[in-house]
Amino acid sequence: MKGSRFSNRLEAIPPSKLKVDFSLTKKEGVISLSIGEPDFETPFEIEQAGIASIQNGYTFYSDGAGLPQLRKAISKYLDRHYGLSYSSSDEILVTVGASEAIDIALRALVNEGDEVLLPVPSYISYAPLIELAGGKVVAVPLHEDKAFRLQAQDLENAITPLTKLLILNYPHNPTGAILEPKDLAAIAKVAVAHDLLVITDEIYADLTYGKKPCSIAAYPGMKERTLYISGFSKAFAMTGWRLGYVCGPSDIITRLKKIHNFTLLAAPTISQFAAVDALEHEEEETIKMREAYNARRLYLIEALKSMELPCFTPEGAFYVFPNIAGRGLSSDEFVSLLFSEEKLLVIPGTAFGEEGEGFIRISYAYSLDVLKEAMKRLAHFLKAHPVR
Ligand SMILES: Cc1ncc(COP(=O)(O)O)c(C=O)c1O
């Protein structure tokens, strides 16, 4: 064998800093607010649609691009909710979670050495997948005092002749930030002026509180340069069904299908039947879950305020991102002491990139009862570790 046994690209990527030892979350007395996974079961009727597909013998590979009826349902859903228009025949690909869509989008678009703009802190998968595709991550910092909204000027400052692509993710993991129409218009202007491609991961779009979500893909000049990614994991509580989708110009979708056909063949057929029911009949279920998340969000914001722990007010997803700087502890130290002293598990901001230093991420995909006990423990911890 010549050289390393393993891929050099893979070996160059550090292991995930999402330091959750999942066995800890199950230990006696431990409360975990660490995982971004709905605590709700998949709504009953969606489950029934999956079961019926098995009983009816729909257990074969589907069309590689996804069941035609699911692509039609996605097309109608995006039009109805976000005013986006995608043809079900050649502009939509059903994938194994949003995760597959992100991976194949990067592999289809990035050439060796291309620069990819990544607003940070960011969801953990983007940077490693950019690097595995041969691209170079160019971090664009998000600022707490700007509500973690990507600033067009910061974007502009990061662009070089090698810049090819921008990754957007609003509502945002880990901060819960959203973008308003004026932010999107300014970002779209920069993308068009510099001929950038955009991957927008809007998997939390249906979990926006109070404000109507809007997509960058709807702005002038954007549809032809944007890949819109979403999925069923969050808004329909379907993480284990592993289903997502990507929409965009047909020339790009054709390239994504090429990789998808070689690697996955097709997304799970049973999950696709369940997803048709989700989009066509179960919006009420999403609304109920959104109301529950919102009640938890409001509770946490008040609880953190009463502890005088500064926290930006999130307007989407199911995370809060309190600022713990000033306690004389790094994010990592804060998280490990909180665990050892209070048996409360949260994620250090640094899991989402260096720019997350000084923050912790708390997920509220947990019941109010769990959150209330967790906030008691956090308040007790903060008393023992006052501002220095
Ligand atoms: C921003 C973001 N994108 C994508 C995913 C993965 O979604 P899926 O379960 O559809 O693969 C997650 C999961 O936490 C996420 O937070």
Short mmCIF file of C-alpha atoms and ligand atoms in Angstrom, two decimals:
data_model
loop_
_atom_site.label_atom_id
_atom_site.label_comp_id
_atom_site.label_asym_id
_atom_site.label_seq_id
_atom_site.Cartn_x
_atom_site.Cartn_y
_atom_site.Cartn_z
CA MET A 1 0.00 0.00 0.00
CA LYS A 2 1.30 3.43 -0.94
CA GLY A 3 0.61 6.28 1.47
CA SER A 4 -2.02 6.33 4.21
CA ARG A 5 -4.67 3.70 4.60
CA PHE A 6 -7.24 6.47 4.87
CA SER A 7 -8.37 9.38 2.76
CA ASN A 8 -6.10 12.39 3.35
CA ARG A 9 -9.09 14.70 3.09
CA LEU A 10 -10.93 12.81 5.79
CA GLU A 11 -7.91 12.60 8.07
CA ALA A 12 -7.42 16.36 7.85
CA ILE A 13 -10.89 16.97 9.31
CA PRO A 14 -11.00 17.13 13.13
CA PRO A 15 -13.59 14.92 14.84
CA SER A 16 -16.96 16.52 15.60
CA LYS A 17 -16.76 18.89 18.56
CA LEU A 18 -20.35 18.20 19.41
CA LYS A 19 -19.19 16.73 22.68
CA VAL A 20 -22.27 14.80 23.59
CA ASP A 21 -21.59 11.39 24.96
CA PHE A 22 -25.10 10.10 24.35
CA SER A 23 -24.73 7.45 27.05
CA LEU A 24 -24.50 10.31 29.60
CA THR A 25 -27.97 11.56 28.66
CA LYS A 26 -29.47 8.26 29.85
CA LYS A 27 -27.70 8.22 33.25
CA GLU A 28 -29.71 8.40 36.46
CA GLY A 29 -30.51 11.98 37.46
CA VAL A 30 -29.03 13.59 34.35
CA ILE A 31 -31.02 16.20 32.46
CA SER A 32 -29.96 16.69 28.88
CA LEU A 33 -30.89 19.78 26.88
CA SER A 34 -28.30 18.86 24.32
CA ILE A 35 -30.01 17.27 21.36
CA GLY A 36 -31.81 19.03 18.50
CA GLU A 37 -34.41 16.33 18.07
CA PRO A 38 -38.16 16.82 18.64
CA ASP A 39 -39.41 15.13 21.81
CA PHE A 40 -42.79 14.63 20.09
CA GLU A 41 -43.68 11.33 18.50
CA THR A 42 -44.36 11.40 14.77
CA PRO A 43 -48.06 12.36 14.45
CA PHE A 44 -50.33 9.29 14.43
CA GLU A 45 -51.76 9.66 10.92
CA ILE A 46 -48.29 10.03 9.42
CA GLU A 47 -47.24 6.80 11.14
CA GLN A 48 -50.39 5.13 9.80
CA ALA A 49 -49.54 6.22 6.25
CA GLY A 50 -46.12 4.59 6.63
CA ILE A 51 -47.65 1.39 8.01
CA ALA A 52 -50.26 1.31 5.21
CA SER A 53 -47.51 1.57 2.60
CA ILE A 54 -45.89 -1.58 3.99
CA GLN A 55 -49.25 -3.40 4.20
CA ASN A 56 -50.04 -2.39 0.62
CA GLY A 57 -46.76 -3.84 -0.58
CA TYR A 58 -45.04 -0.55 -1.42
CA THR A 59 -41.72 -1.85 -0.25
CA PHE A 60 -39.70 -1.43 -3.44
CA TYR A 61 -37.28 1.25 -4.62
CA SER A 62 -39.16 4.38 -5.62
CA ASP A 63 -38.40 6.55 -8.62
CA GLY A 64 -34.82 7.78 -7.99
CA ALA A 65 -35.94 11.41 -7.74
CA GLY A 66 -38.65 10.46 -5.24
CA LEU A 67 -42.28 9.34 -5.52
CA PRO A 68 -44.00 11.58 -8.11
CA GLN A 69 -46.88 12.24 -5.66
CA LEU A 70 -44.40 13.35 -2.98
CA ARG A 71 -42.60 15.70 -5.38
CA LYS A 72 -45.99 17.18 -6.31
CA ALA A 73 -46.90 17.56 -2.63
CA ILE A 74 -43.56 19.31 -1.93
CA SER A 75 -44.09 21.64 -4.87
CA LYS A 76 -47.58 22.63 -3.62
CA TYR A 77 -46.43 22.99 -0.01
CA LEU A 78 -43.57 25.33 -0.89
CA ASP A 79 -45.84 27.41 -3.09
CA ARG A 80 -48.56 27.62 -0.43
CA HIS A 81 -46.23 28.45 2.48
CA TYR A 82 -43.31 30.34 0.99
CA GLY A 83 -44.43 31.48 -2.46
CA LEU A 84 -41.70 29.32 -4.05
CA SER A 85 -42.34 27.73 -7.41
CA TYR A 86 -40.56 24.47 -8.25
CA SER A 87 -41.58 22.01 -10.94
CA SER A 88 -42.16 18.52 -9.53
CA SER A 89 -40.84 17.01 -12.76
CA ASP A 90 -37.24 18.26 -12.78
CA GLU A 91 -36.60 20.78 -9.98
CA ILE A 92 -37.12 18.61 -6.87
CA LEU A 93 -35.09 15.68 -5.55
CA VAL A 94 -36.20 13.68 -2.49
CA THR A 95 -33.20 12.78 -0.31
CA VAL A 96 -32.24 10.80 2.77
CA GLY A 97 -32.70 13.70 5.17
CA ALA A 98 -31.58 17.25 4.60
CA SER A 99 -28.19 15.75 5.47
CA GLU A 100 -27.89 13.93 2.16
CA ALA A 101 -29.05 17.02 0.29
CA ILE A 102 -26.30 19.15 1.89
CA ASP A 103 -23.65 16.55 1.09
CA ILE A 104 -24.56 15.98 -2.55
CA ALA A 105 -25.13 19.69 -3.18
CA LEU A 106 -21.58 20.41 -2.06
CA ARG A 107 -20.13 17.48 -3.99
CA ALA A 108 -21.95 18.56 -7.14
CA LEU A 109 -20.93 22.22 -6.97
CA VAL A 110 -17.51 22.50 -5.32
CA ASN A 111 -14.24 22.17 -7.21
CA GLU A 112 -10.85 21.73 -5.52
CA GLY A 113 -9.91 25.00 -3.84
CA ASP A 114 -13.24 26.78 -4.31
CA GLU A 115 -14.04 29.06 -1.39
CA VAL A 116 -17.33 28.49 0.39
CA LEU A 117 -18.66 31.25 2.63
CA LEU A 118 -19.97 29.90 5.90
CA PRO A 119 -21.66 32.17 8.45
CA VAL A 120 -20.39 31.08 11.90
CA PRO A 121 -21.20 29.76 14.44
CA SER A 122 -22.86 27.15 12.25
CA TYR A 123 -24.53 23.74 12.23
CA ILE A 124 -21.79 21.14 12.64
CA SER A 125 -22.03 19.36 9.27
CA TYR A 126 -21.30 22.15 6.82
CA ALA A 127 -17.57 22.71 7.37
CA PRO A 128 -16.53 19.02 7.23
CA LEU A 129 -18.68 18.39 4.16
CA ILE A 130 -17.23 21.45 2.38
CA GLU A 131 -13.74 20.10 3.09
CA LEU A 132 -14.59 16.55 2.02
CA ALA A 133 -15.82 18.02 -1.27
CA GLY A 134 -12.41 19.71 -1.73
CA GLY A 135 -13.58 23.24 -0.90
CA LYS A 136 -12.12 25.79 1.47
CA VAL A 137 -14.26 27.07 4.34
CA VAL A 138 -14.26 30.85 4.63
CA ALA A 139 -15.86 31.81 7.93
CA VAL A 140 -18.10 34.88 7.99
CA PRO A 141 -18.72 35.85 11.63
CA LEU A 142 -22.24 36.44 12.91
CA HIS A 143 -22.58 38.99 15.70
CA GLU A 144 -24.78 38.75 18.77
CA ASP A 145 -25.36 42.53 18.73
CA LYS A 146 -26.71 42.15 15.16
CA ALA A 147 -29.11 39.39 16.28
CA PHE A 148 -26.86 36.81 14.55
CA ARG A 149 -28.22 37.96 11.19
CA LEU A 150 -25.71 37.68 8.36
CA GLN A 151 -24.64 41.22 7.45
CA ALA A 152 -24.32 41.94 3.73
CA GLN A 153 -21.19 44.00 4.43
CA ASP A 154 -19.47 41.09 6.23
CA LEU A 155 -20.37 38.88 3.30
CA GLU A 156 -19.01 41.38 0.81
CA ASN A 157 -15.76 41.65 2.82
CA ALA A 158 -15.18 37.87 2.67
CA ILE A 159 -15.54 37.55 -1.12
CA THR A 160 -12.44 36.86 -3.22
CA PRO A 161 -12.02 35.78 -6.86
CA LEU A 162 -12.12 32.16 -5.58
CA THR A 163 -15.52 32.49 -3.86
CA LYS A 164 -18.13 30.23 -5.38
CA LEU A 165 -20.80 29.45 -2.86
CA LEU A 166 -22.60 30.76 0.22
CA ILE A 167 -24.32 28.54 2.78
CA LEU A 168 -27.30 30.06 4.56
CA ASN A 169 -29.22 28.44 7.40
CA TYR A 170 -32.11 30.48 8.76
CA PRO A 171 -33.89 29.85 11.12
CA HIS A 172 -30.44 29.23 12.49
CA ASN A 173 -28.89 26.36 14.40
CA PRO A 174 -27.37 27.05 16.99
CA THR A 175 -28.65 30.57 17.74
CA GLY A 176 -32.36 30.48 16.76
CA ALA A 177 -31.87 33.66 14.70
CA ILE A 178 -34.00 34.42 11.66
CA LEU A 179 -33.53 36.80 8.72
CA GLU A 180 -36.00 39.57 7.95
CA PRO A 181 -36.92 40.61 4.39
CA LYS A 182 -34.49 43.55 4.47
CA ASP A 183 -31.59 41.24 5.42
CA LEU A 184 -32.49 38.79 2.67
CA ALA A 185 -32.78 41.55 0.07
CA ALA A 186 -29.30 42.86 0.97
CA ILE A 187 -27.74 39.37 0.90
CA ALA A 188 -29.45 38.56 -2.41
CA LYS A 189 -28.01 41.74 -3.91
CA VAL A 190 -24.46 40.69 -2.97
CA ALA A 191 -25.03 37.14 -4.27
CA VAL A 192 -26.26 38.42 -7.63
CA ALA A 193 -23.52 41.08 -7.94
CA HIS A 194 -20.78 38.47 -7.33
CA ASP A 195 -22.49 35.64 -9.21
CA LEU A 196 -22.50 33.39 -6.12
CA LEU A 197 -24.34 30.10 -5.81
CA VAL A 198 -26.34 29.75 -2.58
CA ILE A 199 -27.30 26.66 -0.59
CA THR A 200 -30.08 27.60 1.82
CA ASP A 201 -30.88 25.04 4.52
CA GLU A 202 -34.35 26.01 5.73
CA ILE A 203 -35.16 22.87 7.67
CA TYR A 204 -36.51 24.97 10.58
CA ALA A 205 -38.66 27.26 8.38
CA ASP A 206 -41.95 25.96 9.81
CA LEU A 207 -40.65 26.62 13.33
CA THR A 208 -40.65 30.41 13.28
CA TYR A 209 -42.44 32.23 16.08
CA GLY A 210 -44.61 35.22 15.32
CA LYS A 211 -42.92 36.31 12.11
CA LYS A 212 -43.73 34.87 8.71
CA PRO A 213 -40.71 33.00 7.41
CA CYS A 214 -39.32 34.04 4.03
CA SER A 215 -36.75 32.40 1.78
CA ILE A 216 -33.79 33.88 -0.07
CA ALA A 217 -34.92 31.76 -3.05
CA ALA A 218 -37.91 34.09 -3.53
CA TYR A 219 -35.76 37.20 -4.15
CA PRO A 220 -35.08 38.58 -7.63
CA GLY A 221 -32.24 36.81 -9.42
CA MET A 222 -31.99 34.11 -6.72
CA LYS A 223 -34.01 31.13 -7.91
CA GLU A 224 -31.53 30.34 -10.68
CA ARG A 225 -28.56 30.36 -8.26
CA THR A 226 -30.12 28.79 -5.16
CA LEU A 227 -30.52 25.27 -3.87
CA TYR A 228 -33.34 25.18 -1.32
CA ILE A 229 -32.99 22.37 1.23
CA SER A 230 -35.54 21.22 3.76
CA GLY A 231 -36.86 18.04 5.34
CA PHE A 232 -39.34 16.31 7.60
CA SER A 233 -37.20 15.75 10.72
CA LYS A 234 -38.02 18.91 12.63
CA ALA A 235 -41.47 20.30 11.78
CA PHE A 236 -43.09 16.85 11.47
CA ALA A 237 -41.02 15.13 14.19
CA MET A 238 -39.75 12.52 11.74
CA THR A 239 -36.00 12.31 12.44
CA GLY A 240 -35.88 8.52 12.22
CA TRP A 241 -37.73 8.38 8.90
CA ARG A 242 -34.67 10.00 7.28
CA LEU A 243 -36.35 12.13 4.65
CA GLY A 244 -35.55 15.51 3.14
CA TYR A 245 -35.51 17.27 -0.21
CA VAL A 246 -33.64 19.75 -2.33
CA CYS A 247 -35.11 22.08 -4.95
CA GLY A 248 -33.35 24.19 -7.54
CA PRO A 249 -32.62 24.82 -11.19
CA SER A 250 -32.99 21.63 -13.25
CA ASP A 251 -29.38 21.67 -14.50
CA ILE A 252 -28.12 21.52 -10.89
CA ILE A 253 -30.78 19.02 -9.74
CA THR A 254 -29.73 16.72 -12.63
CA ARG A 255 -26.15 16.71 -11.24
CA LEU A 256 -27.38 16.00 -7.70
CA LYS A 257 -29.51 13.13 -9.02
CA LYS A 258 -26.42 11.66 -10.64
CA ILE A 259 -24.67 11.34 -7.25
CA HIS A 260 -27.90 10.28 -5.51
CA ASN A 261 -28.41 7.51 -8.10
CA PHE A 262 -24.90 6.14 -7.56
CA THR A 263 -24.96 6.32 -3.77
CA LEU A 264 -28.54 5.97 -2.45
CA LEU A 265 -30.60 4.93 -5.49
CA ALA A 266 -33.72 6.32 -3.80
CA ALA A 267 -34.91 7.64 -0.44
CA PRO A 268 -36.89 5.14 1.72
CA THR A 269 -40.21 4.42 -0.01
CA ILE A 270 -42.16 3.85 3.21
CA SER A 271 -41.05 7.21 4.59
CA GLN A 272 -42.05 8.88 1.34
CA PHE A 273 -45.63 7.61 1.63
CA ALA A 274 -45.74 8.92 5.20
CA ALA A 275 -44.36 12.27 4.03
CA VAL A 276 -47.12 12.71 1.43
CA ASP A 277 -49.64 12.46 4.28
CA ALA A 278 -47.56 14.90 6.37
CA LEU A 279 -47.59 17.60 3.69
CA GLU A 280 -51.18 17.11 2.53
CA HIS A 281 -53.03 16.54 5.81
CA GLU A 282 -50.98 17.18 8.93
CA GLU A 283 -50.23 20.89 9.00
CA GLU A 284 -52.39 21.18 12.14
CA GLU A 285 -49.94 18.86 13.89
CA THR A 286 -47.03 21.13 13.01
CA ILE A 287 -48.97 24.11 14.31
CA LYS A 288 -49.62 22.34 17.64
CA MET A 289 -45.93 21.44 18.02
CA ARG A 290 -44.90 24.99 17.07
CA GLU A 291 -47.18 26.40 19.78
CA ALA A 292 -45.64 24.05 22.33
CA TYR A 293 -42.10 25.06 21.28
CA ASN A 294 -43.09 28.69 21.48
CA ALA A 295 -44.40 28.30 25.05
CA ARG A 296 -41.07 26.69 25.99
CA ARG A 297 -39.12 29.44 24.24
CA LEU A 298 -40.99 32.15 26.14
CA TYR A 299 -40.50 30.29 29.41
CA LEU A 300 -36.73 29.97 28.83
CA ILE A 301 -36.31 33.61 27.83
CA GLU A 302 -38.00 34.69 31.09
CA ALA A 303 -36.10 32.14 33.18
CA LEU A 304 -32.73 33.25 31.78
CA LYS A 305 -33.67 36.88 32.30
CA SER A 306 -34.50 36.22 35.94
CA MET A 307 -31.03 34.64 36.37
CA GLU A 308 -29.47 37.66 34.66
CA LEU A 309 -27.83 35.43 32.07
CA PRO A 310 -27.76 37.51 28.88
CA CYS A 311 -29.49 35.80 25.98
CA PHE A 312 -30.41 37.01 22.54
CA THR A 313 -34.13 36.39 21.86
CA PRO A 314 -34.41 33.60 19.28
CA GLU A 315 -37.28 33.72 16.80
CA GLY A 316 -36.96 30.32 15.14
CA ALA A 317 -35.80 26.68 15.47
CA PHE A 318 -35.72 25.26 19.02
CA TYR A 319 -32.53 26.62 20.55
CA VAL A 320 -31.45 29.43 22.84
CA PHE A 321 -27.83 30.59 22.82
CA PRO A 322 -27.07 32.36 26.12
CA ASN A 323 -23.90 34.39 26.55
CA ILE A 324 -21.89 32.94 29.42
CA ALA A 325 -18.78 35.10 28.96
CA GLY A 326 -17.88 36.99 32.11
CA ARG A 327 -18.13 34.02 34.45
CA GLY A 328 -14.40 33.35 34.21
CA LEU A 329 -15.02 30.06 32.40
CA SER A 330 -14.61 29.05 28.78
CA SER A 331 -17.64 27.50 27.07
CA ASP A 332 -16.10 24.05 27.42
CA GLU A 333 -15.29 24.58 31.12
CA PHE A 334 -18.77 25.95 31.80
CA VAL A 335 -20.39 22.92 30.17
CA SER A 336 -18.24 20.33 31.92
CA LEU A 337 -18.65 21.98 35.37
CA LEU A 338 -22.40 22.33 34.83
CA PHE A 339 -22.51 18.63 34.13
CA SER A 340 -20.34 17.55 37.05
CA GLU A 341 -21.97 19.90 39.59
CA GLU A 342 -25.60 19.85 38.46
CA LYS A 343 -25.95 16.85 36.12
CA LEU A 344 -27.24 19.19 33.44
CA LEU A 345 -25.97 18.64 29.90
CA VAL A 346 -25.89 21.44 27.29
CA ILE A 347 -23.60 22.05 24.31
CA PRO A 348 -20.63 24.45 24.35
CA GLY A 349 -20.86 27.17 21.69
CA THR A 350 -17.46 26.06 20.41
CA ALA A 351 -19.05 22.88 19.02
CA PHE A 352 -20.36 25.19 16.28
CA GLY A 353 -17.00 26.81 15.53
CA GLU A 354 -14.52 29.01 17.41
CA GLU A 355 -16.91 31.95 17.11
CA GLY A 356 -19.22 30.12 19.53
CA GLU A 357 -16.76 30.73 22.39
CA GLY A 358 -18.54 32.53 25.24
CA PHE A 359 -21.89 30.85 24.51
CA ILE A 360 -23.76 27.65 25.29
CA ARG A 361 -26.56 26.09 23.24
CA ILE A 362 -29.68 24.92 25.03
CA SER A 363 -32.21 22.89 23.06
CA TYR A 364 -35.86 23.24 24.02
CA ALA A 365 -36.96 20.15 22.18
CA TYR A 366 -37.74 18.93 25.70
CA SER A 367 -40.91 19.15 27.80
CA LEU A 368 -41.68 22.18 29.98
CA ASP A 369 -41.34 20.03 33.09
CA VAL A 370 -37.82 19.01 32.07
CA LEU A 371 -36.95 22.61 31.20
CA LYS A 372 -38.21 23.86 34.58
CA GLU A 373 -36.04 21.42 36.52
CA ALA A 374 -33.09 22.24 34.25
CA MET A 375 -33.49 25.98 34.87
CA LYS A 376 -33.48 25.38 38.65
CA ARG A 377 -30.16 23.61 38.25
CA LEU A 378 -28.76 26.30 35.99
CA ALA A 379 -29.78 29.04 38.46
CA HIS A 380 -28.08 27.13 41.28
CA PHE A 381 -24.93 26.75 39.17
CA LEU A 382 -24.84 30.45 38.28
CA LYS A 383 -25.06 31.41 41.96
CA ALA A 384 -21.98 29.27 42.58
CA HIS A 385 -20.18 30.85 39.61
CA PRO A 386 -21.07 34.56 39.70
CA VAL A 387 -20.00 37.15 37.15
CA ARG A 388 -16.36 38.05 37.72
C1 LIG B 1 -29.51 23.09 10.29
C2 LIG B 1 -29.72 21.62 10.12
N1 LIG B 1 -29.69 21.09 8.89
C3 LIG B 1 -29.84 19.77 8.69
C4 LIG B 1 -30.04 18.91 9.75
C5 LIG B 1 -30.20 17.44 9.48
O1 LIG B 1 -31.50 17.16 9.09
P1 LIG B 1 -32.01 15.73 8.61
O2 LIG B 1 -32.49 15.00 9.81
O3 LIG B 1 -33.13 16.06 7.66
O4 LIG B 1 -30.89 15.05 7.93
C6 LIG B 1 -30.07 19.42 11.06
C7 LIG B 1 -30.24 18.52 12.22
O5 LIG B 1 -30.04 18.88 13.36
C8 LIG B 1 -29.91 20.81 11.25
O6 LIG B 1 -29.94 21.36 12.47
#
